[in-house]
Short mmCIF file of C-alpha atoms and ligand atoms in Angstrom, two decimals:
data_model
loop_
_atom_site.label_atom_id
_atom_site.label_comp_id
_atom_site.label_asym_id
_atom_site.label_seq_id
_atom_site.Cartn_x
_atom_site.Cartn_y
_atom_site.Cartn_z
CA MET A 1 11.96 38.52 17.90
CA LYS A 2 11.69 38.21 14.13
CA THR A 3 13.66 40.81 12.22
CA PHE A 4 13.60 42.35 8.76
CA PRO A 5 16.65 44.11 7.31
CA LEU A 6 14.93 47.31 6.05
CA SER A 7 13.15 50.11 7.86
CA LYS A 8 9.62 51.07 6.86
CA ASP A 9 10.89 54.12 4.94
CA GLU A 10 13.53 52.09 3.09
CA LEU A 11 10.88 49.53 2.20
CA GLU A 12 8.41 52.18 1.00
CA THR A 13 11.14 53.63 -1.23
CA LEU A 14 11.94 50.17 -2.57
CA THR A 15 8.30 49.52 -3.48
CA LYS A 16 8.34 52.60 -5.74
CA GLN A 17 10.87 50.80 -7.92
CA TYR A 18 9.58 47.26 -7.34
CA PRO A 19 5.86 47.12 -6.61
CA THR A 20 4.69 44.52 -4.09
CA PRO A 21 4.51 41.61 -3.77
CA PHE A 22 8.12 40.44 -3.95
CA TYR A 23 10.59 38.23 -2.13
CA LEU A 24 13.63 39.79 -0.53
CA TYR A 25 16.71 37.73 0.43
CA ASP A 26 19.60 38.86 2.63
CA GLU A 27 22.90 37.81 1.04
CA ALA A 28 25.12 38.70 4.01
CA ALA A 29 22.94 36.68 6.38
CA ILE A 30 22.93 33.69 4.02
CA ARG A 31 26.72 33.84 3.74
CA ARG A 32 27.14 34.09 7.52
CA ASN A 33 24.87 31.11 7.96
CA ALA A 34 26.76 29.02 5.38
CA ARG A 35 30.05 29.81 7.15
CA ALA A 36 28.58 28.81 10.51
CA VAL A 37 27.60 25.41 9.06
CA LEU A 38 31.07 24.77 7.64
CA GLN A 39 32.74 25.95 10.84
CA ALA A 40 30.63 23.65 13.03
CA PHE A 41 31.20 20.62 10.80
CA SER A 42 34.94 21.20 10.35
CA ILE A 43 35.40 18.67 13.19
CA PHE A 44 34.80 15.90 10.63
CA PRO A 45 37.55 14.65 8.35
CA ALA A 46 35.32 15.19 5.29
CA PHE A 47 32.10 17.20 5.24
CA LYS A 48 30.05 18.38 2.28
CA GLN A 49 26.75 20.27 2.33
CA HIS A 50 24.75 20.12 -0.91
CA TYR A 51 22.11 22.87 -0.90
CA ALA A 52 18.69 21.45 -1.82
CA VAL A 53 17.98 23.43 -4.98
CA LYS A 54 14.23 22.88 -4.72
CA ALA A 55 14.14 25.12 -1.63
CA LEU A 56 15.18 28.24 -3.56
CA PRO A 57 15.87 27.46 -7.20
CA ASN A 58 17.52 30.72 -8.16
CA PRO A 59 21.01 30.53 -9.74
CA PHE A 60 22.08 33.80 -8.08
CA ILE A 61 21.49 32.22 -4.67
CA LEU A 62 23.16 28.97 -5.76
CA LYS A 63 26.20 30.94 -6.89
CA ILE A 64 26.46 32.63 -3.49
CA LEU A 65 26.28 29.24 -1.77
CA ALA A 66 28.75 27.68 -4.22
CA ASP A 67 31.11 30.56 -3.50
CA GLU A 68 30.88 29.67 0.20
CA GLY A 69 31.78 26.06 -0.60
CA PHE A 70 28.39 24.37 -0.82
CA GLY A 71 27.43 21.92 -3.52
CA ALA A 72 23.89 21.31 -4.77
CA ASP A 73 21.28 18.63 -4.31
CA CYS A 74 19.10 18.28 -7.40
CA SER A 75 16.10 16.14 -8.20
CA SER A 76 15.11 17.09 -11.74
CA LEU A 77 16.61 18.12 -15.07
CA PRO A 78 15.98 21.87 -14.57
CA GLU A 79 17.53 21.68 -11.11
CA LEU A 80 20.62 20.03 -12.62
CA LEU A 81 20.78 22.88 -15.15
CA LEU A 82 20.51 25.42 -12.31
CA ALA A 83 23.46 23.80 -10.53
CA ASP A 84 25.37 23.90 -13.81
CA MET A 85 24.54 27.63 -14.22
CA ALA A 86 25.91 28.27 -10.75
CA GLY A 87 29.21 26.76 -11.90
CA LEU A 88 28.81 23.51 -10.00
CA ALA A 89 29.84 20.21 -11.54
CA GLY A 90 30.93 16.70 -10.75
CA GLU A 91 30.64 15.36 -7.23
CA ASP A 92 29.58 18.76 -5.88
CA ILE A 93 26.17 17.79 -7.25
CA MET A 94 24.06 15.08 -5.63
CA PHE A 95 21.20 13.85 -7.78
CA THR A 96 18.57 12.61 -5.34
CA SER A 97 15.48 11.94 -7.41
CA ASN A 98 12.67 9.42 -7.41
CA GLU A 99 10.57 7.93 -10.21
CA THR A 100 13.35 9.35 -12.36
CA PRO A 101 12.91 9.73 -16.15
CA ALA A 102 15.81 8.33 -18.21
CA PRO A 103 16.91 11.70 -19.70
CA GLU A 104 17.40 13.07 -16.16
CA TYR A 105 19.73 10.21 -15.22
CA ARG A 106 21.65 10.82 -18.45
CA LYS A 107 22.05 14.53 -17.69
CA ALA A 108 23.15 13.80 -14.11
CA LEU A 109 25.85 11.41 -15.36
CA GLU A 110 26.90 13.87 -18.05
CA LEU A 111 27.53 16.50 -15.35
CA GLY A 112 29.39 13.92 -13.27
CA ALA A 113 26.85 14.25 -10.43
CA VAL A 114 26.63 11.63 -7.71
CA VAL A 115 23.55 9.60 -8.57
CA ASN A 116 21.57 8.59 -5.52
CA LEU A 117 19.31 5.70 -6.49
CA ASP A 118 15.81 5.62 -5.00
CA ASP A 119 15.02 1.97 -5.69
CA TYR A 120 16.53 -1.45 -6.34
CA THR A 121 14.94 -1.58 -9.81
CA HIS A 122 16.70 1.66 -10.74
CA ILE A 123 20.02 -0.20 -10.87
CA ALA A 124 18.92 -2.01 -14.03
CA PHE A 125 17.09 1.09 -15.24
CA LEU A 126 20.20 3.26 -14.90
CA GLU A 127 22.34 0.65 -16.63
CA ARG A 128 19.86 0.46 -19.54
CA CYS A 129 19.51 4.21 -20.00
CA ALA A 130 23.17 5.14 -19.45
CA ALA A 131 25.72 3.21 -17.39
CA ILE A 132 26.58 2.38 -13.80
CA PRO A 133 29.06 5.09 -12.76
CA PRO A 134 32.09 4.30 -10.56
CA LEU A 135 30.59 6.26 -7.61
CA ILE A 136 27.00 5.43 -6.70
CA SER A 137 24.73 6.20 -3.75
CA CYS A 138 21.59 4.43 -2.54
CA ARG A 139 18.74 5.91 -0.52
CA TYR A 140 17.66 3.99 2.56
CA ASN A 141 14.10 3.87 3.90
CA PRO A 142 14.34 2.57 7.47
CA GLY A 143 10.62 1.71 7.55
CA PRO A 144 9.47 0.59 11.00
CA LEU A 145 12.90 1.33 12.53
CA LYS A 146 12.18 5.04 12.55
CA GLY A 147 9.30 7.10 13.89
CA GLY A 148 7.36 9.51 11.72
CA ASN A 149 7.67 13.21 11.03
CA VAL A 150 4.79 15.61 10.43
CA ILE A 151 5.56 16.61 6.83
CA ILE A 152 7.05 13.38 5.41
CA GLY A 153 5.01 10.96 7.56
CA ALA A 154 6.06 7.53 8.81
CA PRO A 155 8.94 6.03 6.79
CA GLU A 156 6.87 2.86 6.29
CA GLU A 157 4.31 4.90 4.38
CA ALA A 158 6.87 6.98 2.48
CA LYS A 159 7.48 6.16 -1.20
CA TYR A 160 11.23 6.73 -1.00
CA GLY A 161 14.24 4.52 -0.81
CA PHE A 162 15.38 0.88 -0.49
CA THR A 163 14.44 -1.44 2.36
CA ARG A 164 17.34 -2.78 4.44
CA ASP A 165 17.46 -6.11 2.63
CA GLN A 166 17.30 -4.39 -0.74
CA LEU A 167 20.33 -2.29 0.20
CA PHE A 168 22.51 -5.33 0.81
CA ALA A 169 21.36 -6.89 -2.46
CA GLY A 170 21.62 -3.55 -4.25
CA PHE A 171 25.17 -2.68 -3.24
CA SER A 172 26.31 -6.23 -4.12
CA LEU A 173 24.68 -5.96 -7.52
CA LEU A 174 26.19 -2.52 -8.12
CA ARG A 175 29.64 -3.89 -7.26
CA ASP A 176 29.09 -6.80 -9.67
CA LYS A 177 28.19 -4.27 -12.34
CA GLY A 178 31.46 -2.42 -11.86
CA ALA A 179 30.75 0.29 -9.27
CA LEU A 180 33.84 1.03 -7.19
CA ARG A 181 32.82 3.73 -4.71
CA PHE A 182 29.68 3.67 -2.56
CA ALA A 183 27.56 6.04 -0.52
CA LEU A 184 24.45 5.71 1.61
CA HIS A 185 21.69 8.29 1.95
CA THR A 186 18.51 8.74 3.89
CA MET A 187 15.97 11.51 4.35
CA VAL A 188 13.23 10.76 6.83
CA ALA A 189 12.36 14.17 8.23
CA SER A 190 11.29 17.58 7.09
CA ASN A 191 11.35 20.72 9.22
CA GLU A 192 12.34 18.68 12.26
CA LEU A 193 13.51 20.77 15.24
CA ASN A 194 14.27 17.85 17.54
CA LEU A 195 18.05 17.37 17.67
CA ASP A 196 17.76 13.79 18.94
CA TYR A 197 15.63 12.83 15.96
CA HIS A 198 18.49 13.80 13.63
CA LEU A 199 21.08 12.04 15.79
CA GLU A 200 18.97 8.89 15.78
CA THR A 201 18.86 8.99 11.97
CA ALA A 202 22.64 9.28 11.87
CA ARG A 203 22.98 6.34 14.25
CA LEU A 204 20.90 4.18 11.89
CA LEU A 205 23.13 5.14 8.97
CA PHE A 206 26.38 4.67 10.89
CA GLU A 207 25.31 1.22 12.13
CA LEU A 208 24.27 0.26 8.64
CA ALA A 209 27.62 1.47 7.30
CA VAL A 210 29.35 -0.93 9.70
CA GLU A 211 27.04 -3.79 8.75
CA LEU A 212 27.56 -3.23 5.03
CA ASP A 213 31.30 -3.47 5.61
CA THR A 214 31.29 -6.53 7.87
CA ARG A 215 28.57 -8.51 6.07
CA ILE A 216 29.29 -7.86 2.40
CA GLY A 217 32.57 -5.93 2.35
CA ILE A 218 31.03 -2.69 1.06
CA ARG A 219 33.10 0.15 2.47
CA LEU A 220 31.20 3.42 2.17
CA GLU A 221 32.95 6.61 1.13
CA PHE A 222 30.28 8.83 2.69
CA VAL A 223 26.88 8.86 4.29
CA ASN A 224 24.38 11.57 3.37
CA LEU A 225 22.01 12.56 6.15
CA GLY A 226 19.61 14.29 3.75
CA GLY A 227 17.78 17.50 4.54
CA GLY A 228 15.10 18.23 7.06
CA ILE A 229 16.66 20.45 9.73
CA GLY A 230 13.79 22.58 11.02
CA ILE A 231 13.68 26.31 11.56
CA PRO A 232 11.81 28.20 14.28
CA TYR A 233 8.88 29.55 12.26
CA ARG A 234 7.14 30.55 15.49
CA PRO A 235 8.76 33.23 17.63
CA ASP A 236 8.65 30.94 20.70
CA GLN A 237 10.47 28.05 18.98
CA GLU A 238 14.20 27.40 19.07
CA GLY A 239 16.36 26.37 16.18
CA ILE A 240 18.94 23.59 16.15
CA GLU A 241 22.45 24.81 16.95
CA TYR A 242 24.93 23.60 14.35
CA THR A 243 27.65 23.09 16.92
CA ARG A 244 25.42 20.89 19.10
CA LEU A 245 24.34 18.87 16.07
CA ALA A 246 27.91 18.47 14.81
CA GLU A 247 29.17 17.47 18.27
CA GLY A 248 26.31 14.99 18.71
CA LEU A 249 27.11 13.44 15.35
CA LYS A 250 30.82 13.37 16.15
CA GLY A 251 30.06 11.46 19.35
CA LEU A 252 28.24 8.78 17.35
CA TYR A 253 31.00 8.78 14.72
CA ASP A 254 33.64 8.18 17.39
CA LYS A 255 31.53 5.46 19.01
CA ILE A 256 30.40 3.58 15.90
CA ILE A 257 32.54 4.46 12.86
CA ARG A 258 36.05 4.73 14.36
CA PRO A 259 36.10 1.41 16.29
CA ALA A 260 34.89 -0.35 13.12
CA GLY A 261 37.91 1.02 11.26
CA LEU A 262 35.75 3.01 8.86
CA ASP A 263 37.34 6.39 9.59
CA PRO A 264 37.55 8.56 7.49
CA LEU A 265 33.91 8.41 6.43
CA GLY A 266 32.52 11.49 4.70
CA ILE A 267 29.51 13.23 6.19
CA HIS A 268 27.22 14.84 3.62
CA THR A 269 24.02 16.83 4.08
CA GLU A 270 21.34 18.18 1.76
CA TRP A 271 19.88 21.01 3.80
CA GLY A 272 17.65 23.55 2.15
CA ARG A 273 15.26 25.17 4.59
CA VAL A 274 17.74 25.91 7.38
CA ILE A 275 20.20 27.51 4.96
CA THR A 276 18.02 30.18 3.36
CA GLY A 277 14.59 29.95 5.04
CA PRO A 278 15.08 32.56 7.78
CA TYR A 279 16.83 35.00 5.42
CA GLY A 280 13.97 35.49 2.94
CA TRP A 281 10.75 37.47 3.33
CA LEU A 282 7.63 37.84 1.23
CA VAL A 283 6.72 41.53 1.19
CA SER A 284 3.14 42.36 0.41
CA ARG A 285 0.69 45.23 0.81
CA ALA A 286 -2.67 45.19 2.53
CA ILE A 287 -5.09 46.28 -0.18
CA HIS A 288 -8.43 45.46 1.46
CA ARG A 289 -10.06 45.23 4.86
CA LYS A 290 -13.22 43.26 5.18
CA SER A 291 -15.50 42.85 8.16
CA ILE A 292 -18.03 39.96 8.06
CA TYR A 293 -18.18 37.09 10.55
CA ARG A 294 -14.46 37.59 10.95
CA GLU A 295 -12.09 40.46 10.26
CA TYR A 296 -10.09 40.00 7.06
CA ILE A 297 -6.98 41.69 5.72
CA GLY A 298 -6.61 41.15 1.96
CA LEU A 299 -3.03 41.19 0.66
CA ASP A 300 -1.75 41.70 -2.87
CA ALA A 301 0.17 38.40 -2.48
CA SER A 302 -1.64 35.07 -2.51
CA MET A 303 -1.11 31.40 -1.89
CA ALA A 304 0.28 31.31 -5.45
CA ASP A 305 3.32 33.19 -4.06
CA LEU A 306 3.62 31.22 -0.81
CA MET A 307 1.79 27.94 -0.57
CA ARG A 308 2.96 26.55 2.77
CA PRO A 309 0.19 27.97 4.99
CA GLY A 310 -2.52 26.74 2.61
CA LEU A 311 -0.82 23.42 1.90
CA TYR A 312 0.15 22.30 5.41
CA GLY A 313 -1.42 24.89 7.68
CA ALA A 314 2.17 26.06 8.23
CA TYR A 315 2.80 29.04 10.50
CA HIS A 316 4.60 32.05 9.02
CA HIS A 317 5.14 35.00 11.30
CA ILE A 318 3.76 38.31 10.00
CA THR A 319 4.86 41.79 10.98
CA ILE A 320 3.59 45.13 9.72
CA ALA A 321 6.28 47.62 8.64
CA GLY A 322 6.47 50.44 11.17
CA LYS A 323 4.22 48.59 13.64
CA GLU A 324 6.73 45.99 14.82
CA THR A 325 6.35 46.93 18.46
CA ALA A 326 2.69 48.04 18.40
CA ALA A 327 0.26 46.19 20.66
CA GLU A 328 -1.42 43.17 19.02
CA THR A 329 -4.96 44.25 19.80
CA GLU A 330 -6.75 42.79 16.75
CA THR A 331 -7.57 39.30 15.47
CA TYR A 332 -7.44 38.85 11.70
CA ASP A 333 -7.48 36.27 8.97
CA VAL A 334 -4.79 37.53 6.58
CA VAL A 335 -5.73 36.31 3.12
CA GLY A 336 -4.84 36.33 -0.56
CA SER A 337 -7.06 36.68 -3.60
CA LEU A 338 -7.28 33.06 -4.81
CA CYS A 339 -10.76 31.55 -5.21
CA GLU A 340 -9.81 28.95 -2.59
CA ASN A 341 -10.71 29.42 1.03
CA ASN A 342 -7.38 27.98 2.17
CA ASP A 343 -5.65 31.00 0.63
CA LYS A 344 -4.90 32.33 4.10
CA PHE A 345 -1.45 33.41 5.31
CA ALA A 346 -2.71 33.54 8.88
CA ILE A 347 -5.90 32.46 10.59
CA GLN A 348 -7.24 34.22 13.68
CA ARG A 349 -3.83 35.86 14.20
CA ARG A 350 -3.27 38.52 16.84
CA LEU A 351 -1.81 41.57 15.09
CA PRO A 352 -1.68 45.33 15.55
CA PRO A 353 -4.47 47.30 13.81
CA ILE A 354 -3.85 47.15 10.05
CA GLN A 355 -4.89 49.81 7.54
CA THR A 356 -5.05 49.38 3.80
CA GLY A 357 -1.72 50.47 2.38
CA ASP A 358 0.25 48.90 5.22
CA LEU A 359 3.16 46.67 4.23
CA ALA A 360 2.90 43.13 5.59
CA ILE A 361 6.17 41.21 5.94
CA ILE A 362 5.83 37.44 5.92
CA HIS A 363 8.86 35.91 7.61
CA ASP A 364 10.92 32.76 7.05
CA ALA A 365 9.95 32.57 3.40
CA GLY A 366 13.46 32.03 2.01
CA ALA A 367 12.97 28.30 1.41
CA HIS A 368 10.04 26.42 -0.11
CA GLY A 369 8.44 29.84 -0.66
CA ARG A 370 8.68 31.31 -4.18
CA ALA A 371 9.81 27.84 -5.24
CA MET A 372 6.38 26.34 -4.58
CA GLY A 373 4.58 29.13 -6.42
CA PHE A 374 2.04 28.29 -9.08
CA ASN A 375 -0.24 29.93 -11.62
CA TYR A 376 -3.68 28.65 -10.59
CA ASN A 377 -6.43 31.23 -10.99
CA GLY A 378 -4.24 33.10 -13.47
CA LYS A 379 -1.99 34.31 -10.70
CA LEU A 380 1.40 35.63 -11.79
CA ARG A 381 4.29 34.69 -9.56
CA CYS A 382 6.17 37.57 -7.98
CA GLY A 383 9.82 38.50 -8.42
CA GLU A 384 12.87 38.12 -6.18
CA LEU A 385 15.20 40.80 -4.84
CA LEU A 386 18.62 40.39 -3.24
CA LEU A 387 19.93 42.68 -0.51
CA ARG A 388 23.67 42.74 -1.20
CA PRO A 389 26.23 42.94 1.62
CA GLY A 390 26.97 46.60 0.77
CA GLY A 391 23.29 47.55 1.15
CA SER A 392 22.29 47.78 -2.53
CA ILE A 393 19.24 45.84 -3.68
CA LYS A 394 19.24 43.94 -6.96
CA LEU A 395 16.53 42.18 -8.90
CA ILE A 396 17.46 38.50 -9.28
CA ARG A 397 14.19 37.35 -10.84
CA ARG A 398 11.57 39.64 -12.31
CA ALA A 399 7.89 39.19 -11.63
CA GLU A 400 5.91 37.22 -14.18
CA THR A 401 3.89 39.07 -16.79
CA VAL A 402 0.73 38.07 -18.64
CA GLU A 403 3.00 37.36 -21.63
CA ASP A 404 4.80 34.73 -19.53
CA TYR A 405 1.45 33.26 -18.55
CA PHE A 406 0.40 32.88 -22.20
CA ALA A 407 3.84 31.89 -23.51
CA THR A 408 3.01 28.19 -23.84
CA LEU A 409 -0.09 28.84 -25.95
CA ASP A 410 0.03 29.22 -29.72
CA LEU A 411 -2.40 32.11 -30.11
CA GLN A 412 -1.79 32.39 -33.87
CA LYS A 413 -3.10 28.85 -34.24
CA LEU A 414 -6.18 29.69 -32.15
CA LYS A 415 -7.28 32.24 -34.77
CA THR A 416 -7.54 29.63 -37.54
CA PHE A 417 -8.04 26.44 -35.51
CA PHE A 418 -11.87 26.10 -35.54
C1 PLP B 1 13.38 18.37 0.24
C2 PLP B 1 14.61 17.60 0.28
C3 PLP B 1 15.77 18.14 0.87
C4 PLP B 1 15.80 19.47 1.57
O1 PLP B 1 14.96 19.49 2.67
P1 PLP B 1 14.97 20.73 3.68
O2 PLP B 1 13.80 20.44 4.57
O3 PLP B 1 14.76 21.95 2.86
O4 PLP B 1 16.26 20.73 4.38
C5 PLP B 1 16.93 17.38 0.82
N1 PLP B 1 16.95 16.18 0.24
C6 PLP B 1 15.88 15.63 -0.35
C7 PLP B 1 15.98 14.30 -0.98
C8 PLP B 1 14.66 16.32 -0.34
O5 PLP B 1 13.58 15.77 -0.90
#
């Protein structure tokens, strides 16, 4: 059963102050979730979770997570600045980028972030544009050793990371160039709900950690398992339990890392989706009903606010405020206003009868939701609200205005240009 923290009346009152559409995030639920992660992983000698900023790039959220003890995982200059705004610095920040521009490497080093190199050639690139820092991480692409995942695809076809051979050469080169502390990263899955898939990834990294030590004397300080823990978007799916994941990883750690004498080895993660995804909702109003070859419900939100259904055919559960338990007697396509026929939040979805004016709540939108928004078709991205633990609701990002949309144009110049 998917839940939403406000009653229909509370939501109607809220929309008088903040017209739909908007995102709402539940701070208490996010904090509880962060604590559950840290509790489950406290069985490791050293654990650090770096929240993937791209999932919900709002400094208010990052500050909440930093307060709970999370770091940040950044992949661009603005994401580094967001981590900085949240008060994070130094090794609390992982910089996992690819095809990285030189100024972004410079900023990462300036903040003292852990640079995670995506390619062998970036060793020379980083040295040219800044310097090789004492602590350096490399991203591994296991290629044919690892099966594919729906969103990222087969590792062999993925653009990320070093091959195995390149890692051995890369760490040796980095040591020659003065690096003193080393870490290994991989990220081969996205939204993966299969526990064994994640354990298998960890096994690959642990075995590689042992091989790096025995073959070339590179003793890793930590391994970073990346992001990619799935969430149950569909009501009949089950999430991954942190305790089962942590215990599974600990079993591998005790079997592979300890006997090799590599204990303590830090375990790092870069989870985004599982941290905030279930605790954010896109709230929208049905403004049209249309009956042609199919029945359509037109919302005041569009794919420009939440791209996942249009981009990957992703499922997002929808409930109608006040009709949570009503019988699902109708079949609708629930759509937005973009001039693109994939602007559909749901296709042929069973739902209770919907009238114009009803509030539609789109669930599990707290990660890769507002963050993926865009301005195509002149759409203005909606704002973000935070439900505080005491029950008050605060605006943490206002909705865009037409002035924002035109802000990058010099309209004075247009008047005299031709
Ligand atoms: C996207 C991404 C993450 C976060 O992924 P989630 O699926 O949100 O957990 C972490 N690390 C890297 C390198 C990523 O690209």
